[in-house]
Amino acid sequence: MTESFLGAPNPWISEEKSLGALGNVLSLAERTGHLRRVDLEVNQIIMDKATKDITHLDILERRIGKLNELSNHLQSVIKNKDTIINRLQQPTVGEGLKIEATHHKFVAGLFPMLAKCLAQLNSNLDNIDWIANLDLSDGQLDRVLNEITTTLAQLQSSCQTMLQMRDVVGDLHRTRLQLDSTMAGN
């Protein structure tokens, strides 16, 4: 404790609370439980920020609107799938892309990626069509998720089996090489 000019300790000043008025406010808030309320409010704000993308209606409505736009666009692509495929398969005789020399390198790198996307176009369109026709109402989502989980578990067990077979074949190969080397040494 600090002492006053008469040498007596000052009961209002403590060395533990050297923050002055702010320290007094904090200690009072701590004793009355207000700090716990503030911590709760801070945690609520943090949780609100962390979950606002799935709990705020305005964000959900914007996402639903974007999904509807995307769905409409994909539906038009599905409807015009044959026309798109026919146009993509026809050669462009006499037509060329005018590209500045500075951009040629980038366009040349784009065409292999574009060819890969076009090769997978049918399967991607089939996947989009399947998703568009998928009915997830009345517990269908749980059934689909269970099927996916089962398939992933089967793939994982198949992968483990193949890895074990690879190890066994490797061991057999090493054993055979050792036998061959011992037979050659005799």
Steps between C-alpha positions, in 0.01 A plus 500: 500500500619849433514737791361849525706797605425425868646151472165320530402257230244622250214247491378620160821425311626148461812392316307211345261747339737754357271566205311764696137554413509239224631242747221588741240460224645164396510367854142615562385342173677178593340488847149569367527247215487751214825375350343157452205666319744690282691177425169336411409787268843491336468124449151550354634759255786270400260208451264723301785602267610138463151375412349798321528332161243240608293695755441842340202507267637770269814298431297184446263683263795633296646150477164352403470765229846417365420129509175561310690699235758224471230234486317687222823537304587133542149399398540700179836331439337160553213586264742616231757224562470348153529839328803591709671167427431532126642851489807398694563202272483702179827638370540873477627519145592849396435643840781580732561670825687827474735509795772747577847350517535586867199283586587206275681308774198517729253395231725212398494378860123536511423261212629180668290581807200574277542169317502316833180678608332424169597133526325482837200708388258207462571357843486846659167573332368162612608582856329839479184337365508242782540775762218703346266200514609393849217522753633561849168547675360272771825348624648435156813691595569259786464204262735658244756586769483145636558361150798732454639400840458131418669543162790692653543231766507232228755701302716544809493128580578417135791744509631344823472153345689614191773658713534177697516300177768736370706445815459121477599497132801719584602260778463203263708677238776579752493141626531371145793735431672375817441137397632570153811666642566211743446246220738691276759506779494116533 
